[in-house]
């Protein structure tokens, strides 16, 4: 019987926080192109459907580049990620841009009770790492 420890999503992304950051800051790989394109589409959708000055939660915020762009559009951001390394990178991204946000490490259920309600919730590339989609969607509905 194997006793090999299964790596959590947080542990996985902790190892790749610097790489993730480089996708947005160096931007020369095909992976970087994909992330920039995804970000562009997300920003266009928010601009079209979310009123200026809205409160937005990005869970699975990664290195914070999309959230920081949303902050520059005048939105109030809350950033959540299961990886402490990603939360640290998101804080750096916001500090470098001179933006403010609330940052949390964990999952949706780890948010303090005083968080929310939010006008919009964003999550990109997150659902593949979640075990209980119905519970996650129910929690999102509670937070909106």
JSON list of C-alpha atoms in Angstrom, two decimals:
[
{"chain": "A", "resi": 1, "resn": "UNK", "atom": "CA", "xyz": [0.00, 0.00, 0.00]},
{"chain": "A", "resi": 2, "resn": "UNK", "atom": "CA", "xyz": [1.36, 3.38, -1.02]},
{"chain": "A", "resi": 3, "resn": "UNK", "atom": "CA", "xyz": [1.64, 6.15, 1.54]},
{"chain": "A", "resi": 4, "resn": "UNK", "atom": "CA", "xyz": [2.49, 8.83, -1.00]},
{"chain": "A", "resi": 5, "resn": "UNK", "atom": "CA", "xyz": [0.98, 12.20, -0.02]},
{"chain": "A", "resi": 6, "resn": "UNK", "atom": "CA", "xyz": [-1.39, 13.75, -2.55]},
{"chain": "A", "resi": 7, "resn": "UNK", "atom": "CA", "xyz": [-0.47, 17.34, -3.34]},
{"chain": "A", "resi": 8, "resn": "UNK", "atom": "CA", "xyz": [-3.21, 19.90, -2.76]},
{"chain": "A", "resi": 9, "resn": "UNK", "atom": "CA", "xyz": [-4.07, 22.60, -5.30]},
{"chain": "A", "resi": 10, "resn": "UNK", "atom": "CA", "xyz": [-2.61, 25.16, -2.91]},
{"chain": "A", "resi": 11, "resn": "UNK", "atom": "CA", "xyz": [0.70, 23.31, -2.69]},
{"chain": "A", "resi": 12, "resn": "UNK", "atom": "CA", "xyz": [0.81, 22.93, -6.46]},
{"chain": "A", "resi": 13, "resn": "UNK", "atom": "CA", "xyz": [0.22, 26.63, -7.11]},
{"chain": "A", "resi": 14, "resn": "UNK", "atom": "CA", "xyz": [2.62, 27.67, -4.35]},
{"chain": "A", "resi": 15, "resn": "UNK", "atom": "CA", "xyz": [5.36, 26.04, -6.43]},
{"chain": "A", "resi": 16, "resn": "UNK", "atom": "CA", "xyz": [4.31, 27.95, -9.55]},
{"chain": "A", "resi": 17, "resn": "UNK", "atom": "CA", "xyz": [3.58, 31.44, -8.16]},
{"chain": "A", "resi": 18, "resn": "UNK", "atom": "CA", "xyz": [6.69, 32.94, -9.80]},
{"chain": "A", "resi": 19, "resn": "UNK", "atom": "CA", "xyz": [5.92, 31.26, -13.12]},
{"chain": "A", "resi": 20, "resn": "UNK", "atom": "CA", "xyz": [2.32, 32.47, -13.01]},
{"chain": "A", "resi": 21, "resn": "UNK", "atom": "CA", "xyz": [3.54, 36.00, -12.31]},
{"chain": "A", "resi": 22, "resn": "UNK", "atom": "CA", "xyz": [5.83, 35.82, -15.35]},
{"chain": "A", "resi": 23, "resn": "UNK", "atom": "CA", "xyz": [2.90, 35.01, -17.66]},
{"chain": "A", "resi": 24, "resn": "UNK", "atom": "CA", "xyz": [1.59, 38.51, -17.05]},
{"chain": "A", "resi": 25, "resn": "UNK", "atom": "CA", "xyz": [4.86, 40.41, -16.70]},
{"chain": "A", "resi": 26, "resn": "UNK", "atom": "CA", "xyz": [7.02, 38.81, -19.40]},
{"chain": "A", "resi": 27, "resn": "UNK", "atom": "CA", "xyz": [4.29, 37.60, -21.73]},
{"chain": "A", "resi": 28, "resn": "UNK", "atom": "CA", "xyz": [6.26, 35.88, -24.50]},
{"chain": "A", "resi": 29, "resn": "UNK", "atom": "CA", "xyz": [5.08, 32.26, -24.31]},
{"chain": "A", "resi": 30, "resn": "UNK", "atom": "CA", "xyz": [1.95, 30.69, -25.76]},
{"chain": "A", "resi": 31, "resn": "UNK", "atom": "CA", "xyz": [0.78, 30.15, -22.18]},
{"chain": "A", "resi": 32, "resn": "UNK", "atom": "CA", "xyz": [1.18, 33.88, -21.54]},
{"chain": "A", "resi": 33, "resn": "UNK", "atom": "CA", "xyz": [-0.84, 34.61, -24.69]},
{"chain": "A", "resi": 34, "resn": "UNK", "atom": "CA", "xyz": [-3.66, 32.41, -23.39]},
{"chain": "A", "resi": 35, "resn": "UNK", "atom": "CA", "xyz": [-3.72, 34.19, -20.03]},
{"chain": "A", "resi": 36, "resn": "UNK", "atom": "CA", "xyz": [-3.62, 37.65, -21.58]},
{"chain": "A", "resi": 37, "resn": "UNK", "atom": "CA", "xyz": [-6.44, 36.72, -23.94]},
{"chain": "A", "resi": 38, "resn": "UNK", "atom": "CA", "xyz": [-8.53, 35.30, -21.09]},
{"chain": "A", "resi": 39, "resn": "UNK", "atom": "CA", "xyz": [-7.89, 38.47, -19.12]},
{"chain": "A", "resi": 40, "resn": "UNK", "atom": "CA", "xyz": [-8.88, 40.68, -22.06]},
{"chain": "A", "resi": 41, "resn": "UNK", "atom": "CA", "xyz": [-12.19, 38.85, -22.47]},
{"chain": "A", "resi": 42, "resn": "UNK", "atom": "CA", "xyz": [-12.89, 39.04, -18.72]},
{"chain": "A", "resi": 43, "resn": "UNK", "atom": "CA", "xyz": [-12.21, 42.77, -18.61]},
{"chain": "A", "resi": 44, "resn": "UNK", "atom": "CA", "xyz": [-14.48, 43.35, -21.60]},
{"chain": "A", "resi": 45, "resn": "UNK", "atom": "CA", "xyz": [-17.30, 41.40, -19.95]},
{"chain": "A", "resi": 46, "resn": "UNK", "atom": "CA", "xyz": [-16.93, 43.26, -16.67]},
{"chain": "A", "resi": 47, "resn": "UNK", "atom": "CA", "xyz": [-16.90, 46.59, -18.48]},
{"chain": "A", "resi": 48, "resn": "UNK", "atom": "CA", "xyz": [-20.07, 45.63, -20.34]},
{"chain": "A", "resi": 49, "resn": "UNK", "atom": "CA", "xyz": [-22.08, 44.06, -17.50]},
{"chain": "A", "resi": 50, "resn": "UNK", "atom": "CA", "xyz": [-20.74, 45.27, -14.13]},
{"chain": "A", "resi": 51, "resn": "UNK", "atom": "CA", "xyz": [-21.41, 48.88, -13.13]},
{"chain": "A", "resi": 52, "resn": "UNK", "atom": "CA", "xyz": [-18.43, 51.06, -12.26]},
{"chain": "A", "resi": 53, "resn": "UNK", "atom": "CA", "xyz": [-17.50, 51.03, -8.60]},
{"chain": "A", "resi": 54, "resn": "UNK", "atom": "CA", "xyz": [-18.85, 47.54, -8.00]},
{"chain": "A", "resi": 55, "resn": "UNK", "atom": "CA", "xyz": [-17.58, 45.16, -5.33]},
{"chain": "A", "resi": 56, "resn": "UNK", "atom": "CA", "xyz": [-15.92, 42.16, -7.01]},
{"chain": "A", "resi": 57, "resn": "UNK", "atom": "CA", "xyz": [-14.56, 38.94, -5.56]},
{"chain": "A", "resi": 58, "resn": "UNK", "atom": "CA", "xyz": [-12.00, 37.08, -7.62]},
{"chain": "A", "resi": 59, "resn": "UNK", "atom": "CA", "xyz": [-11.48, 33.65, -6.18]},
{"chain": "A", "resi": 60, "resn": "UNK", "atom": "CA", "xyz": [-8.55, 31.84, -7.63]},
{"chain": "A", "resi": 61, "resn": "UNK", "atom": "CA", "xyz": [-7.01, 35.30, -8.06]},
{"chain": "A", "resi": 62, "resn": "UNK", "atom": "CA", "xyz": [-3.57, 33.93, -8.88]},
{"chain": "A", "resi": 63, "resn": "UNK", "atom": "CA", "xyz": [-0.96, 36.66, -9.03]},
{"chain": "A", "resi": 64, "resn": "UNK", "atom": "CA", "xyz": [-3.65, 39.35, -9.02]},
{"chain": "A", "resi": 65, "resn": "UNK", "atom": "CA", "xyz": [-3.18, 40.86, -12.46]},
{"chain": "A", "resi": 66, "resn": "UNK", "atom": "CA", "xyz": [-6.81, 40.67, -13.58]},
{"chain": "A", "resi": 67, "resn": "UNK", "atom": "CA", "xyz": [-8.02, 41.90, -10.18]},
{"chain": "A", "resi": 68, "resn": "UNK", "atom": "CA", "xyz": [-5.54, 44.78, -10.30]},
{"chain": "A", "resi": 69, "resn": "UNK", "atom": "CA", "xyz": [-6.81, 45.81, -13.73]},
{"chain": "A", "resi": 70, "resn": "UNK", "atom": "CA", "xyz": [-10.35, 45.74, -12.33]},
{"chain": "A", "resi": 71, "resn": "UNK", "atom": "CA", "xyz": [-9.21, 47.96, -9.46]},
{"chain": "A", "resi": 72, "resn": "UNK", "atom": "CA", "xyz": [-7.79, 50.41, -12.00]},
{"chain": "A", "resi": 73, "resn": "UNK", "atom": "CA", "xyz": [-11.29, 50.52, -13.54]},
{"chain": "A", "resi": 74, "resn": "UNK", "atom": "CA", "xyz": [-12.63, 51.74, -10.19]},
{"chain": "A", "resi": 75, "resn": "UNK", "atom": "CA", "xyz": [-13.95, 48.50, -8.73]},
{"chain": "A", "resi": 76, "resn": "UNK", "atom": "CA", "xyz": [-13.50, 47.41, -5.11]},
{"chain": "A", "resi": 77, "resn": "UNK", "atom": "CA", "xyz": [-11.66, 44.08, -5.10]},
{"chain": "A", "resi": 78, "resn": "UNK", "atom": "CA", "xyz": [-11.46, 41.14, -2.77]},
{"chain": "A", "resi": 79, "resn": "UNK", "atom": "CA", "xyz": [-8.87, 38.55, -3.78]},
{"chain": "A", "resi": 80, "resn": "UNK", "atom": "CA", "xyz": [-8.97, 34.93, -2.63]},
{"chain": "A", "resi": 81, "resn": "UNK", "atom": "CA", "xyz": [-6.68, 32.06, -3.53]},
{"chain": "A", "resi": 82, "resn": "UNK", "atom": "CA", "xyz": [-6.00, 28.61, -2.12]},
{"chain": "A", "resi": 83, "resn": "UNK", "atom": "CA", "xyz": [-2.26, 29.24, -2.58]},
{"chain": "A", "resi": 84, "resn": "UNK", "atom": "CA", "xyz": [-0.53, 31.51, -0.08]},
{"chain": "A", "resi": 85, "resn": "UNK", "atom": "CA", "xyz": [2.21, 32.04, -2.68]},
{"chain": "A", "resi": 86, "resn": "UNK", "atom": "CA", "xyz": [-0.36, 33.39, -5.13]},
{"chain": "A", "resi": 87, "resn": "UNK", "atom": "CA", "xyz": [-1.90, 35.65, -2.48]},
{"chain": "A", "resi": 88, "resn": "UNK", "atom": "CA", "xyz": [1.58, 37.04, -1.78]},
{"chain": "A", "resi": 89, "resn": "UNK", "atom": "CA", "xyz": [2.11, 37.70, -5.52]},
{"chain": "A", "resi": 90, "resn": "UNK", "atom": "CA", "xyz": [-1.31, 39.36, -5.75]},
{"chain": "A", "resi": 91, "resn": "UNK", "atom": "CA", "xyz": [-0.38, 41.67, -2.86]},
{"chain": "A", "resi": 92, "resn": "UNK", "atom": "CA", "xyz": [2.85, 42.58, -4.71]},
{"chain": "A", "resi": 93, "resn": "UNK", "atom": "CA", "xyz": [0.94, 43.24, -7.94]},
{"chain": "A", "resi": 94, "resn": "UNK", "atom": "CA", "xyz": [-1.48, 45.57, -6.15]},
{"chain": "A", "resi": 95, "resn": "UNK", "atom": "CA", "xyz": [1.30, 47.34, -4.26]},
{"chain": "A", "resi": 96, "resn": "UNK", "atom": "CA", "xyz": [3.27, 47.95, -7.47]},
{"chain": "A", "resi": 97, "resn": "UNK", "atom": "CA", "xyz": [0.16, 49.40, -9.14]},
{"chain": "A", "resi": 98, "resn": "UNK", "atom": "CA", "xyz": [-0.80, 51.48, -6.09]},
{"chain": "A", "resi": 99, "resn": "UNK", "atom": "CA", "xyz": [-4.17, 49.73, -5.77]},
{"chain": "A", "resi": 100, "resn": "UNK", "atom": "CA", "xyz": [-6.02, 48.58, -2.68]},
{"chain": "A", "resi": 101, "resn": "UNK", "atom": "CA", "xyz": [-7.82, 45.26, -2.09]},
{"chain": "A", "resi": 102, "resn": "UNK", "atom": "CA", "xyz": [-8.64, 42.78, 0.61]},
{"chain": "A", "resi": 103, "resn": "UNK", "atom": "CA", "xyz": [-6.65, 39.54, 0.37]},
{"chain": "A", "resi": 104, "resn": "UNK", "atom": "CA", "xyz": [-7.53, 36.15, 1.77]},
{"chain": "A", "resi": 105, "resn": "UNK", "atom": "CA", "xyz": [-5.88, 32.74, 1.67]},
{"chain": "A", "resi": 106, "resn": "UNK", "atom": "CA", "xyz": [-8.22, 29.77, 1.43]},
{"chain": "A", "resi": 107, "resn": "UNK", "atom": "CA", "xyz": [-11.48, 28.75, -0.20]},
{"chain": "A", "resi": 108, "resn": "UNK", "atom": "CA", "xyz": [-14.88, 30.46, -0.40]},
{"chain": "A", "resi": 109, "resn": "UNK", "atom": "CA", "xyz": [-15.94, 29.06, 2.96]},
{"chain": "A", "resi": 110, "resn": "UNK", "atom": "CA", "xyz": [-12.85, 30.63, 4.56]},
{"chain": "A", "resi": 111, "resn": "UNK", "atom": "CA", "xyz": [-14.00, 34.18, 3.80]},
{"chain": "A", "resi": 112, "resn": "UNK", "atom": "CA", "xyz": [-14.94, 36.08, 6.96]},
{"chain": "A", "resi": 113, "resn": "UNK", "atom": "CA", "xyz": [-18.69, 36.53, 7.51]},
{"chain": "A", "resi": 114, "resn": "UNK", "atom": "CA", "xyz": [-18.38, 40.28, 6.97]},
{"chain": "A", "resi": 115, "resn": "UNK", "atom": "CA", "xyz": [-17.17, 39.76, 3.38]},
{"chain": "A", "resi": 116, "resn": "UNK", "atom": "CA", "xyz": [-19.80, 40.45, 0.80]},
{"chain": "A", "resi": 117, "resn": "UNK", "atom": "CA", "xyz": [-22.23, 40.72, -0.56]},
{"chain": "A", "resi": 118, "resn": "UNK", "atom": "CA", "xyz": [-20.46, 41.14, -3.90]},
{"chain": "A", "resi": 119, "resn": "UNK", "atom": "CA", "xyz": [-21.83, 42.63, -7.09]},
{"chain": "A", "resi": 120, "resn": "UNK", "atom": "CA", "xyz": [-19.81, 40.16, -9.16]},
{"chain": "A", "resi": 121, "resn": "UNK", "atom": "CA", "xyz": [-17.71, 37.07, -8.54]},
{"chain": "A", "resi": 122, "resn": "UNK", "atom": "CA", "xyz": [-15.03, 35.91, -10.96]},
{"chain": "A", "resi": 123, "resn": "UNK", "atom": "CA", "xyz": [-13.16, 32.63, -11.09]},
{"chain": "A", "resi": 124, "resn": "UNK", "atom": "CA", "xyz": [-10.95, 31.59, -14.00]},
{"chain": "A", "resi": 125, "resn": "UNK", "atom": "CA", "xyz": [-9.41, 28.15, -14.23]},
{"chain": "A", "resi": 126, "resn": "UNK", "atom": "CA", "xyz": [-10.80, 27.22, -10.82]},
{"chain": "A", "resi": 127, "resn": "UNK", "atom": "CA", "xyz": [-13.59, 24.68, -11.35]},
{"chain": "A", "resi": 128, "resn": "UNK", "atom": "CA", "xyz": [-11.19, 21.90, -12.37]},
{"chain": "A", "resi": 129, "resn": "UNK", "atom": "CA", "xyz": [-9.68, 21.98, -8.88]},
{"chain": "A", "resi": 130, "resn": "UNK", "atom": "CA", "xyz": [-12.95, 21.86, -6.93]},
{"chain": "A", "resi": 131, "resn": "UNK", "atom": "CA", "xyz": [-14.50, 18.68, -5.60]},
{"chain": "A", "resi": 132, "resn": "UNK", "atom": "CA", "xyz": [-18.07, 19.88, -5.04]},
{"chain": "A", "resi": 133, "resn": "UNK", "atom": "CA", "xyz": [-19.38, 22.10, -7.83]},
{"chain": "A", "resi": 134, "resn": "UNK", "atom": "CA", "xyz": [-22.98, 22.35, -6.52]},
{"chain": "A", "resi": 135, "resn": "UNK", "atom": "CA", "xyz": [-21.76, 23.47, -3.08]},
{"chain": "A", "resi": 136, "resn": "UNK", "atom": "CA", "xyz": [-19.39, 26.01, -4.67]},
{"chain": "A", "resi": 137, "resn": "UNK", "atom": "CA", "xyz": [-22.15, 27.44, -6.84]},
{"chain": "A", "resi": 138, "resn": "UNK", "atom": "CA", "xyz": [-24.47, 27.61, -3.82]},
{"chain": "A", "resi": 139, "resn": "UNK", "atom": "CA", "xyz": [-21.81, 29.52, -1.87]},
{"chain": "A", "resi": 140, "resn": "UNK", "atom": "CA", "xyz": [-21.34, 31.91, -4.80]},
{"chain": "A", "resi": 141, "resn": "UNK", "atom": "CA", "xyz": [-25.09, 32.55, -4.82]},
{"chain": "A", "resi": 142, "resn": "UNK", "atom": "CA", "xyz": [-24.97, 33.36, -1.08]},
{"chain": "A", "resi": 143, "resn": "UNK", "atom": "CA", "xyz": [-22.12, 35.82, -1.59]},
{"chain": "A", "resi": 144, "resn": "UNK", "atom": "CA", "xyz": [-23.81, 37.72, -4.44]}
]
